[in-house]
Short mmCIF file of C-alpha atoms and ligand atoms in Angstrom, two decimals:
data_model
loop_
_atom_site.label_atom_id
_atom_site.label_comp_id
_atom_site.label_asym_id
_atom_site.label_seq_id
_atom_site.Cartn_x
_atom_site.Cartn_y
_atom_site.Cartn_z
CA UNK A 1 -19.51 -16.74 -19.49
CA UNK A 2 -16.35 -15.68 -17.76
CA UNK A 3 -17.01 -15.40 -13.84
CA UNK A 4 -14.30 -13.89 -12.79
CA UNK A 5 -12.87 -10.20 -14.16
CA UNK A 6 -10.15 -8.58 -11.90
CA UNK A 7 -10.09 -5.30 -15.66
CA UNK A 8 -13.57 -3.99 -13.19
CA UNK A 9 -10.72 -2.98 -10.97
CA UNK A 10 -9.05 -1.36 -13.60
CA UNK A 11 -11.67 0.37 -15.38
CA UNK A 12 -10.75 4.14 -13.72
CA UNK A 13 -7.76 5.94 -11.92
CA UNK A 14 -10.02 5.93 -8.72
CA UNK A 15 -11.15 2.67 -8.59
CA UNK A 16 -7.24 1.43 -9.18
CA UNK A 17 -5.87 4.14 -6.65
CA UNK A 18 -8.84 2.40 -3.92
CA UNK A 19 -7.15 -1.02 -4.72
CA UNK A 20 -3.49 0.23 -4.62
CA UNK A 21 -1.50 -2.45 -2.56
CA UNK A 22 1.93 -0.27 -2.15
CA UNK A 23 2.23 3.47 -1.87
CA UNK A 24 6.13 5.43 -2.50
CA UNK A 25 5.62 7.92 0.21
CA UNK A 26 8.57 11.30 0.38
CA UNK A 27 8.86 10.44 4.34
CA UNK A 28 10.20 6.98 2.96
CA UNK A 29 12.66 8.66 0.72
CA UNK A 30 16.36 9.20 1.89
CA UNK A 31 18.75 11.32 -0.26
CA UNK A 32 22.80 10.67 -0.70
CA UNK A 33 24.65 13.88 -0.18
CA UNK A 34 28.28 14.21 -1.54
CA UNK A 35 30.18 16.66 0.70
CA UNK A 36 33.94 17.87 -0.66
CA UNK A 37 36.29 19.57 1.51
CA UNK A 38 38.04 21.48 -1.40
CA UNK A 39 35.65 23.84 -3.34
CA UNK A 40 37.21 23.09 -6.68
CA UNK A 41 36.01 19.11 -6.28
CA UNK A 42 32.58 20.23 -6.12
CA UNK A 43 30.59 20.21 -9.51
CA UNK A 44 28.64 18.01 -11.35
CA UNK A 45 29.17 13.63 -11.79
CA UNK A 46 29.45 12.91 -15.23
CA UNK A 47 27.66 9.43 -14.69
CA UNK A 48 24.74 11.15 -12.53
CA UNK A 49 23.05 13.56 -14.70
CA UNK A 50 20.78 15.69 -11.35
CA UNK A 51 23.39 14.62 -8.91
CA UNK A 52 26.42 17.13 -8.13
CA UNK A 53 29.31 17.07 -4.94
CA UNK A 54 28.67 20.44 -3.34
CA UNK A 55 31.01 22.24 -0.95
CA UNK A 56 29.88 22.80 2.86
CA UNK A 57 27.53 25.93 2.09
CA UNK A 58 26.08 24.50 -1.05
CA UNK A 59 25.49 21.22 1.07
CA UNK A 60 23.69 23.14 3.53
CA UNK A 61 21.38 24.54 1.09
CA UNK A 62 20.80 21.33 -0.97
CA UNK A 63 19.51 19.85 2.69
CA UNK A 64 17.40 22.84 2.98
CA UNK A 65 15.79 22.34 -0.68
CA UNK A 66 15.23 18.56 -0.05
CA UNK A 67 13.70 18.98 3.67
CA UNK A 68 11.13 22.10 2.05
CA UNK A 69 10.32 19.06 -0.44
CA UNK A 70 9.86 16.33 2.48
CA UNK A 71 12.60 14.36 1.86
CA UNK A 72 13.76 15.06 5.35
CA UNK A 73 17.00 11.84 5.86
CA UNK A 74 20.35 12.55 4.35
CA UNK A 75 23.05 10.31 4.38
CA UNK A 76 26.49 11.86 3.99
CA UNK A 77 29.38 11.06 2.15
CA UNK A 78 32.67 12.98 2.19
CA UNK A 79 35.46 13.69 -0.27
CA UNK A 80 38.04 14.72 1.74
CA UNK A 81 41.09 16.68 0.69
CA UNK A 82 43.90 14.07 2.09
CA UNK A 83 43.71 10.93 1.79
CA UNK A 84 46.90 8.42 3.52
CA UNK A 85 47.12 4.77 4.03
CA UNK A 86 45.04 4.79 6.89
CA UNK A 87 42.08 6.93 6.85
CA UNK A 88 43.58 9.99 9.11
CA UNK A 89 40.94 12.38 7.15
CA UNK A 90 38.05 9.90 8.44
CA UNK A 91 38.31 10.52 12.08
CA UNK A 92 39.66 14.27 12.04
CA UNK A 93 37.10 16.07 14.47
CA UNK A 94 37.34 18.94 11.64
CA UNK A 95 36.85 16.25 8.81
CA UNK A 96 34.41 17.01 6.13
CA UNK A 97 31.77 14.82 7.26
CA UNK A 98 32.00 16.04 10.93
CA UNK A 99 31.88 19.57 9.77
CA UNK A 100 29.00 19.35 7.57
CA UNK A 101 26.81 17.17 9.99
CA UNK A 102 27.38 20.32 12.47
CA UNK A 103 26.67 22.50 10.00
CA UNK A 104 23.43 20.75 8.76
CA UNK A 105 22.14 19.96 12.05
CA UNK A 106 22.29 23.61 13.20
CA UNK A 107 20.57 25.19 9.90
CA UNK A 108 17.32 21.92 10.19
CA UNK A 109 17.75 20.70 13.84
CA UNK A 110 15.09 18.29 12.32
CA UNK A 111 16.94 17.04 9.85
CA UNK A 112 17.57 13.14 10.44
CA UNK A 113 21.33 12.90 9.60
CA UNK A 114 23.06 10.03 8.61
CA UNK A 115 26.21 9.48 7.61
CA UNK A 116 27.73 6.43 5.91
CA UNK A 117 31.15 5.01 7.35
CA UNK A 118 33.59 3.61 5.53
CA UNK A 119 37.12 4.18 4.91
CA UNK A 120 37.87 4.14 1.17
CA UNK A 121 36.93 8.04 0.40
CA UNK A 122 39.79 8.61 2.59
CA UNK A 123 42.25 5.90 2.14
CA UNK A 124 45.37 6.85 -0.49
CA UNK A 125 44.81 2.67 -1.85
CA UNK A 126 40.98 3.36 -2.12
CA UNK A 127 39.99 0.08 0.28
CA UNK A 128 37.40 0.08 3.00
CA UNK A 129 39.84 -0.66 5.76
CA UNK A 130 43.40 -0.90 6.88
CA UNK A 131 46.21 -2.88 4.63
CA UNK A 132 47.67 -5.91 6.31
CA UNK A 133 50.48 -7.51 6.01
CA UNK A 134 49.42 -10.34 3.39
CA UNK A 135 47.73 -6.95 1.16
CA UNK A 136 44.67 -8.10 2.61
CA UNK A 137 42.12 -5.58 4.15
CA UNK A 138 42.61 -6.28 7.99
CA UNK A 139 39.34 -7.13 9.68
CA UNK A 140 39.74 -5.80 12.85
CA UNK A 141 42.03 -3.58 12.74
CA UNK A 142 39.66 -1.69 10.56
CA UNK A 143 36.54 -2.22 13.26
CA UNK A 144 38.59 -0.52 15.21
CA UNK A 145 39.21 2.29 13.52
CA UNK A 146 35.28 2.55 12.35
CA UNK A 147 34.65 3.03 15.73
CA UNK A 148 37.31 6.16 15.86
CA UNK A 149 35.56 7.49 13.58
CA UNK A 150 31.91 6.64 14.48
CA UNK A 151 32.22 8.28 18.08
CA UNK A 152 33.52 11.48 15.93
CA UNK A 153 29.96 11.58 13.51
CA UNK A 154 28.32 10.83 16.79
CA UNK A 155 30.41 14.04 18.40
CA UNK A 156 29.29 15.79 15.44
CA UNK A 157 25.54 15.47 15.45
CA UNK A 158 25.23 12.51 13.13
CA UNK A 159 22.18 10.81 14.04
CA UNK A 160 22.56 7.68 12.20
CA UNK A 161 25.84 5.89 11.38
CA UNK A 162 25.92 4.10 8.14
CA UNK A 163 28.77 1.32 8.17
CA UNK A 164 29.19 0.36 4.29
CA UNK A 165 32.70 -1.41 4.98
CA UNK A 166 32.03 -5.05 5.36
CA UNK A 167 33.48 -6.28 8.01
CA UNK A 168 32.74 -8.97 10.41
CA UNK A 169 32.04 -7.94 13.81
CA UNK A 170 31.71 -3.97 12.90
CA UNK A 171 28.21 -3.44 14.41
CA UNK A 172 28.69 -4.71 17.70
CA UNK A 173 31.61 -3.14 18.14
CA UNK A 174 30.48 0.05 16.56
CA UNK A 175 27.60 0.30 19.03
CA UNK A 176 30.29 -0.62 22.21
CA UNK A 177 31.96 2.03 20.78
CA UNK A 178 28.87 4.67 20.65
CA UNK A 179 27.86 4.28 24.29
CA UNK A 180 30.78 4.35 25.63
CA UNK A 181 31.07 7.34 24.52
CA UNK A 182 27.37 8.15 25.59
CA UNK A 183 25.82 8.58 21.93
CA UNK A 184 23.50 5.98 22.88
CA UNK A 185 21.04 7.37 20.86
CA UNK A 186 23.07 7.74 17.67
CA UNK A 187 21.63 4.52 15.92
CA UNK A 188 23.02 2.26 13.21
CA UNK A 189 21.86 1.36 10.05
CA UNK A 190 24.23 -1.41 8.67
CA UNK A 191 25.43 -1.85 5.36
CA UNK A 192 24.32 -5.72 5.95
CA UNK A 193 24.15 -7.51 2.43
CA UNK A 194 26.18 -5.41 0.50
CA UNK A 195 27.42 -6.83 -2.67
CA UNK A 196 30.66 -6.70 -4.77
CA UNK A 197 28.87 -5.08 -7.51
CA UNK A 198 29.49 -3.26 -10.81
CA UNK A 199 26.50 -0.71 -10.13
CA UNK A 200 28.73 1.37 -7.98
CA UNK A 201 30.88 2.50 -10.77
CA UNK A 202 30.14 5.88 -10.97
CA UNK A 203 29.73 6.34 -6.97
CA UNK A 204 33.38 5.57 -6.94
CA UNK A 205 33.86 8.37 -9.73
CA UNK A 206 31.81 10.73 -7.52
CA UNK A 207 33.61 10.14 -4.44
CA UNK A 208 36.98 9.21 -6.06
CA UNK A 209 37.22 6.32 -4.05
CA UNK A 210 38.23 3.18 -6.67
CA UNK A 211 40.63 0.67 -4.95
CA UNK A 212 43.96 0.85 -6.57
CA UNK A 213 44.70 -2.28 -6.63
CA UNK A 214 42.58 -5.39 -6.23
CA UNK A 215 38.84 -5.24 -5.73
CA UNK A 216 36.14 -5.69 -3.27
CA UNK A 217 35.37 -9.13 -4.00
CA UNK A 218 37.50 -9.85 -0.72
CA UNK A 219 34.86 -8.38 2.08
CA UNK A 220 31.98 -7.25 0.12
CA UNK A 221 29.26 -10.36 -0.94
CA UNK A 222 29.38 -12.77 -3.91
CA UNK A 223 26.22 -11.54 -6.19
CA UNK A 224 25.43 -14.92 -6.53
CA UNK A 225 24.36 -15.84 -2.45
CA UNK A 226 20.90 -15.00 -1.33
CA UNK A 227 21.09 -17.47 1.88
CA UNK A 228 24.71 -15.81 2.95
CA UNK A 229 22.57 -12.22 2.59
CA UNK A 230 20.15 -13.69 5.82
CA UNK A 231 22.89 -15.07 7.53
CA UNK A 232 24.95 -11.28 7.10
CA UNK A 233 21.77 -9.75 8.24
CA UNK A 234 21.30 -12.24 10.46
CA UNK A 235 24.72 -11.42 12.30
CA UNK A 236 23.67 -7.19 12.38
CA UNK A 237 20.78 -7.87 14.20
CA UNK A 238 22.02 -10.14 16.79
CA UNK A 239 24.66 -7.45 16.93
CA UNK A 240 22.17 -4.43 17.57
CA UNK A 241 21.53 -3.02 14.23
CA UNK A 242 18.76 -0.59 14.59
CA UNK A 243 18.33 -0.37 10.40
CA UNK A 244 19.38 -3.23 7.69
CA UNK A 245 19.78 -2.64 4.32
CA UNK A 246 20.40 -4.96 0.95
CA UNK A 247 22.74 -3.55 -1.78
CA UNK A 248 22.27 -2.55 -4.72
CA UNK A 249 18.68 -2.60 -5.13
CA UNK A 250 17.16 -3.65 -8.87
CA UNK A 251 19.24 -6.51 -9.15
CA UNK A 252 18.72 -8.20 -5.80
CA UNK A 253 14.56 -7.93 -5.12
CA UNK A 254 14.88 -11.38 -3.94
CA UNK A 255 17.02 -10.93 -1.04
CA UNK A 256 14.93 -8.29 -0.43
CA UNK A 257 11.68 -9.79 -0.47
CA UNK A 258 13.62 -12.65 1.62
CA UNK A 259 14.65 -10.22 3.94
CA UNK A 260 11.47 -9.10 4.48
CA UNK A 261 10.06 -12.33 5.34
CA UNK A 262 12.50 -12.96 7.61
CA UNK A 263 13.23 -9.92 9.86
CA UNK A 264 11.13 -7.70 11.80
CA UNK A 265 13.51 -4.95 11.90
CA UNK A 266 13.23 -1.61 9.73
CA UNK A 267 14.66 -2.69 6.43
CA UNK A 268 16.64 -0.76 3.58
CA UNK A 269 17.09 -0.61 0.48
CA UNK A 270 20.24 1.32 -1.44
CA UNK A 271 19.19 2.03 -5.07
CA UNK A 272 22.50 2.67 -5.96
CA UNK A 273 24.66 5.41 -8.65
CA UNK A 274 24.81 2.60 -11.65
CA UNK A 275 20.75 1.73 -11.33
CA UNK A 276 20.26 5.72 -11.43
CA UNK A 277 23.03 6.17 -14.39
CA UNK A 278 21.31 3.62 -16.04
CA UNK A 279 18.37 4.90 -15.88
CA UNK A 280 19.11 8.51 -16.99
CA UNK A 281 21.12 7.40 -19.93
CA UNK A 282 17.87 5.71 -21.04
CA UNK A 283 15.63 8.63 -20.38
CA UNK A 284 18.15 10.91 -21.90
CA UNK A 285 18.35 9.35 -25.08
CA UNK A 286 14.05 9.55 -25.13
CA UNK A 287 14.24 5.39 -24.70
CA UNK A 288 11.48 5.25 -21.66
CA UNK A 289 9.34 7.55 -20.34
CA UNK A 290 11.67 8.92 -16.79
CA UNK A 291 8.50 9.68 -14.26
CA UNK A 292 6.89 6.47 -15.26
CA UNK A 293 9.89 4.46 -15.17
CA UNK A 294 11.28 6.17 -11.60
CA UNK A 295 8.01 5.80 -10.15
CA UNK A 296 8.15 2.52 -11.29
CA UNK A 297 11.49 1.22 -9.97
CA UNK A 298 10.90 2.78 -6.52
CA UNK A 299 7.15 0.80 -5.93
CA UNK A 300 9.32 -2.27 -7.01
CA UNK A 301 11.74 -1.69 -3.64
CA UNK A 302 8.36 -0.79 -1.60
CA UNK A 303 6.57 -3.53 -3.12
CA UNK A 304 9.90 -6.14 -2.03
CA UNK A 305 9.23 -5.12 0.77
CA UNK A 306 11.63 -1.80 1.88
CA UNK A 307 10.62 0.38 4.31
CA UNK A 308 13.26 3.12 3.46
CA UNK A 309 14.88 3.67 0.26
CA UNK A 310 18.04 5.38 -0.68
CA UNK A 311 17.96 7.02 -3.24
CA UNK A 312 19.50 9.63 -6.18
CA UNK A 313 15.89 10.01 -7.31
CA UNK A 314 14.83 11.89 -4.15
CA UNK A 315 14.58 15.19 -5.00
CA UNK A 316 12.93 14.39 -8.37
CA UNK A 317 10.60 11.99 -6.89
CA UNK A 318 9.91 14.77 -3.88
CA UNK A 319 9.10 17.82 -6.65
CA UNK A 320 6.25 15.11 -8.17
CA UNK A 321 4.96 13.49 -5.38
CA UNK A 322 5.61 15.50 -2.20
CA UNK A 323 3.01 17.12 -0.41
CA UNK A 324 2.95 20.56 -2.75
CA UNK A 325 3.39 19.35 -5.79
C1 PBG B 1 31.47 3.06 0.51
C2 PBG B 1 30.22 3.04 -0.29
C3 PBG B 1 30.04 2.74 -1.64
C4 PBG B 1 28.70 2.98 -1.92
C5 PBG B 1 28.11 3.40 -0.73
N1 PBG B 1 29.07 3.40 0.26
C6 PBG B 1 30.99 2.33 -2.68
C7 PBG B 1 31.65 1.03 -2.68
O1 PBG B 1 31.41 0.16 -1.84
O2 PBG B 1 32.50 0.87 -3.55
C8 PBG B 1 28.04 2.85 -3.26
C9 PBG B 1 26.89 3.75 -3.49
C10 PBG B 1 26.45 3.86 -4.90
O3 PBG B 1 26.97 3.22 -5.83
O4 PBG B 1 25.53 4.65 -5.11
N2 PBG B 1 32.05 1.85 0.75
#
């Protein structure tokens, strides 16, 4: 006689939806949001079937559509008309991103705005920071112009800055920066294990931003180092990180689940464009079922143990599960 049967918690969609252990909720949910200056770049990503760059007007509508579905966090990314060596487009006061946080936060005052900082959407060489002399991306010259153009997000309304660079020292700095120039409140969700990976191919094809020479490998992490990932995190905390985050998502649960364990702070996760063109090339060609297998990847982040998730599956995820649908 078998004692023990765990399939009497199985046997009906109530009984397993009373002995659910993680939940995906909408509030959880944040959505990217590609922003081009020039009308003409805006349009649909070949590589991100659902996701499109819109100009300023069509980005203010596509936050209005995702905060009528719940989904009520954006973060921003520009594509800016100019780009130069050093990121001039970044910290223009009339830059795309600084524009369309004003013009976002005036249509949903409610709407939490984020927007991720980083230099290579506006640098002409495509790297997240300054060129130094060696060809090497200079560490702090590059903090220092983060925080040039943090204080101009905060100017603008941002309500969350997003560093993605990778470099050492960036969040302490960054937050200096901030209340000195009294956006004390602005907080900062850090870009804290983010890894030199292949998934952000068709990000860079969105947002045009491919280094032109070289690669990441230089300031962005080694795939293989989980223990570096706490130490990283680690550093953002001690430096006043108000948000940490692992990227990409699939292929590091561990350091997430790790993570977890190990910090009490809010914690993100960035499913990023490769997972979601991966996915949609499967589900377009009829090889797995897409709700089943998006709900599915998402619990795995909430089940690791995120407590926000970024996300291209947002909107889609929103229409299903959000509080009309
Ligand atoms: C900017 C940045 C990138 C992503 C987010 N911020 C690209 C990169 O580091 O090359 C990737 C997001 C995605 O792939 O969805 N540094």
């Amino acid at each position: 006689m078998i004692a023990l049967r765990p399939r009497r918690l199985r046997r009906s969609e109530v009984v397993r939806q009373l002995v659910r252990e993680h939940r995906v909720h909408v509030e959880q949910l944040v959505s990217p949001l590609f922003v081009a200056e020039r009308a003409s770049d805006a349009g649909p990503i070949d590589a991100m079937p659902g996701v499109a760059r819109f100009d300023l007007d069509g980005a203010v509508a596509q936050a209005r559509e995702l905060f009528a579905l719940g989904v009520k966090s954006v973060l921003l990314f520009g594509i800016p008309a100019d780009k130069d060596p050093v990121a001039s487009s970044a910290y223009d006061p009339d830059g795309i991103v600084q524009r369309a946080l004003r013009a976002i936060k005036t249509a949903l005052p409610e709407m939490l705005v984020m927007a991720d900082l980083c230099c290579c959407e506006y640098t002409s060489h495509g790297h997240c920071g300054l060129i130094g002399e060696r060809g090497e991306v200079d560490n702090d010259a590059t903090v220092e112009l983060l925080c040039r153009i943090a204080t101009t997000y905060a100017d603008a309304g941002a309500d969350v800055v997003a560093p993605s660079d990778m470099m050492d020292g960036r969040v302490a700095a960054i937050r200096a920066a901030l209340d000195r120039a009294k956006a004390q409140d602005v907080a900062i969700m850090a870009y804290s294990a983010k890894y030199a990976s292949a998934f952000y191919g068709p990000f860079r094809e969105a947002a045009g931003s491919s280094p032109q020479f070289g690669d990441r490998r230089g300031y962005q992490m080694d795939p293989s180092n989980a223990r570096e990932a706490l130490r990283e995190i680690a550093l953002d905390v001690a430096q006043g990180a108000d948000i940490v985050m692992v990227k990409p998502g699939l292929p590091y649960l561990d350091v997430l689940r790790a993570a977890r364990e190990r910090f009490d702070v809010p914690l993100a996760v960035y499913n990023v464009s490769g997972e979601y063109a991966m996915l949609q090339a499967a589900i377009a060609n009829g090889w797995l079922d897409g709700e089943r297998a998006v709900d599915e990847v998402l619990t795995s982040f909430v089940r690791a143990g995120a407590d926000i998730v970024i996300t291209y599956f947002a909107q889609e995820y929103a229409r299903r599960h959000g509080r009309d649908a």
